[in-house]
Amino acid sequence: MSNRSTTASHSAGAGRIRVSFEFFPPKTEEMEKNLWEAIRRLAPLAPNFVSVTYGAGGSTRERTHATVRRILAETALTPAAHLTCVAATRAEIDDVIRAYQAAGVRHIVALRGDPTGGLGERYTPPPDGYRNAADLVAGIKRIADIEVSVSAYPEKHPDSPSVEADIDMLKAKVDAGATRAITQFFFENDHYFRYLDRVRARGIHIPIVPGILPVLNFKQTKNFAARAGATVPAWLAERFDGLDEDAATRKLIAAAVAAEQVLDLVDRGVTDFHFYSMNRADLVYAICHLLGVRPTCKEAA
Ligand SMILES: Cc1cc2nc3c(=O)[nH]c(=O)nc-3n(C[C@H](O)[C@H](O)[C@H](O)COP(=O)(O)OP(=O)(O)OC[C@H]3O[C@@H](n4cnc5c(N)ncnc54)[C@H](O)[C@@H]3O)c2cc1C
């Protein structure tokens, strides 16, 4: 079934749906203000965790730390700090892991990261660095008793020769100690379910949590998708056609598209969702509401 046809039979309910939100560390005071507005709006939804990205090549190392520390200090949320192993020695990465541990972080999203020259360039690990994400997961587990999530690619990572090679890498990450995978975003739910079947057939039984990207900006989404190896279906382009100068309508369409996608996933048995929030709360909040996820006072930031 395509995610174009919303069924009326979905049975969303707060009891069984679990959500998590991804944020990126802000560069300016204004962005910091936006981020914290988003965190305060979404925190009462009691997410399973909130993750904070790590800029390409470790470029946001300090800002990622600062954001994670502030979440720990000022909210009841559980932060998951992203960490990549590009362009850093094992010793440098191990220091970051120890610093996270000392700050009270109990969940890391472990990633290889993009090659320093950008995707398309062959990835070469630094001579004294972690070789890949599986090696990094093992490194984290050697240092600390920290929960580790990793990436998964329903439509294949652009570097990967095949979906099978991708699933081999996922298996290596799970064998090293990862207990959850979060997917790259996708717009056709069938990609996710086909991938899930292949992952399960390979004997991988950890949760494969769909990463949902609300399409706040269609042009930007197309660029992200091109780099991430995600397909942008023609029907999606059609829905945003002619709306480049009409932000208000784009937002309504984006809400409708994401609603169709998540409700179809719920109908087909998915209970956990990870939202790429882009540090904006409104669409994610509305989609969570549709999923039956309602504010609880306890978790308010
Ligand atoms: C949920 C999620 C969160 C992310 N967060 C961040 C972030 O915070 N910061 C950031 O910079 N990036 C982030 N990324 C992007 C990610 O860093 C890139 O996609 C990167 O190119 C791959 O890292 P990985 O850990 O997913 O790779 P891996 O899972 O290690 O590898 C991805 C695939 O590439 C193939 N591959 C790996 N190495 C080789 C090789 N040497 N030769 C041939 N094939 C190879 C394998 O088949 C593998 O399946 C995120 C991605 C996802 C899905």
mmCIF file of N, CA and C in Angstrom, residues 28 64 75 85 92 133 183 219 228 231 266 282 292:
data_model
loop_
_atom_site.group_PDB
_atom_site.id
_atom_site.type_symbol
_atom_site.label_atom_id
_atom_site.label_comp_id
_atom_site.label_asym_id
_atom_site.label_seq_id
_atom_site.Cartn_x
_atom_site.Cartn_y
_atom_site.Cartn_z
ATOM 1 N N THR A 28 23.549 30.643 16.567
ATOM 2 C CA THR A 28 23.422 32.040 16.985
ATOM 3 C C THR A 28 22.443 32.125 18.159
ATOM 4 N N THR A 64 27.217 20.941 20.485
ATOM 5 C CA THR A 64 26.426 19.740 20.809
ATOM 6 C C THR A 64 26.497 19.486 22.318
ATOM 7 N N THR A 75 15.789 20.445 31.965
ATOM 8 C CA THR A 75 14.562 19.712 31.625
ATOM 9 C C THR A 75 14.600 18.319 32.257
ATOM 10 N N CYS A 85 32.706 9.618 13.911
ATOM 11 C CA CYS A 85 34.139 9.310 14.081
ATOM 12 C C CYS A 85 34.993 9.837 12.941
ATOM 13 N N GLU A 92 40.781 11.170 20.764
ATOM 14 C CA GLU A 92 39.900 12.357 20.809
ATOM 15 C C GLU A 92 38.448 11.935 21.003
ATOM 16 N N ALA A 133 31.223 2.950 11.880
ATOM 17 C CA ALA A 133 30.273 3.123 12.985
ATOM 18 C C ALA A 133 30.277 1.909 13.922
ATOM 19 N N THR A 183 15.983 5.308 11.291
ATOM 20 C CA THR A 183 16.187 5.321 9.839
ATOM 21 C C THR A 183 16.410 6.724 9.300
ATOM 22 N N LYS A 219 12.137 22.543 -1.319
ATOM 23 C CA LYS A 219 13.421 22.637 -2.054
ATOM 24 C C LYS A 219 14.560 22.078 -1.209
ATOM 25 N N ALA A 228 21.147 12.169 0.805
ATOM 26 C CA ALA A 228 20.918 11.029 1.703
ATOM 27 C C ALA A 228 20.565 9.755 0.946
ATOM 28 N N THR A 231 14.469 8.742 -1.927
ATOM 29 C CA THR A 231 13.676 9.090 -3.112
ATOM 30 C C THR A 231 12.637 10.144 -2.762
ATOM 31 N N VAL A 266 1.250 3.579 11.512
ATOM 32 C CA VAL A 266 0.553 3.069 12.702
ATOM 33 C C VAL A 266 -0.377 1.925 12.311
ATOM 34 N N ASP A 282 6.014 23.209 15.685
ATOM 35 C CA ASP A 282 4.582 23.214 15.361
ATOM 36 C C ASP A 282 4.088 21.977 14.618
ATOM 37 N N GLY A 292 -2.090 10.594 18.909
ATOM 38 C CA GLY A 292 -2.687 10.358 20.226
ATOM 39 C C GLY A 292 -1.732 10.688 21.363
#
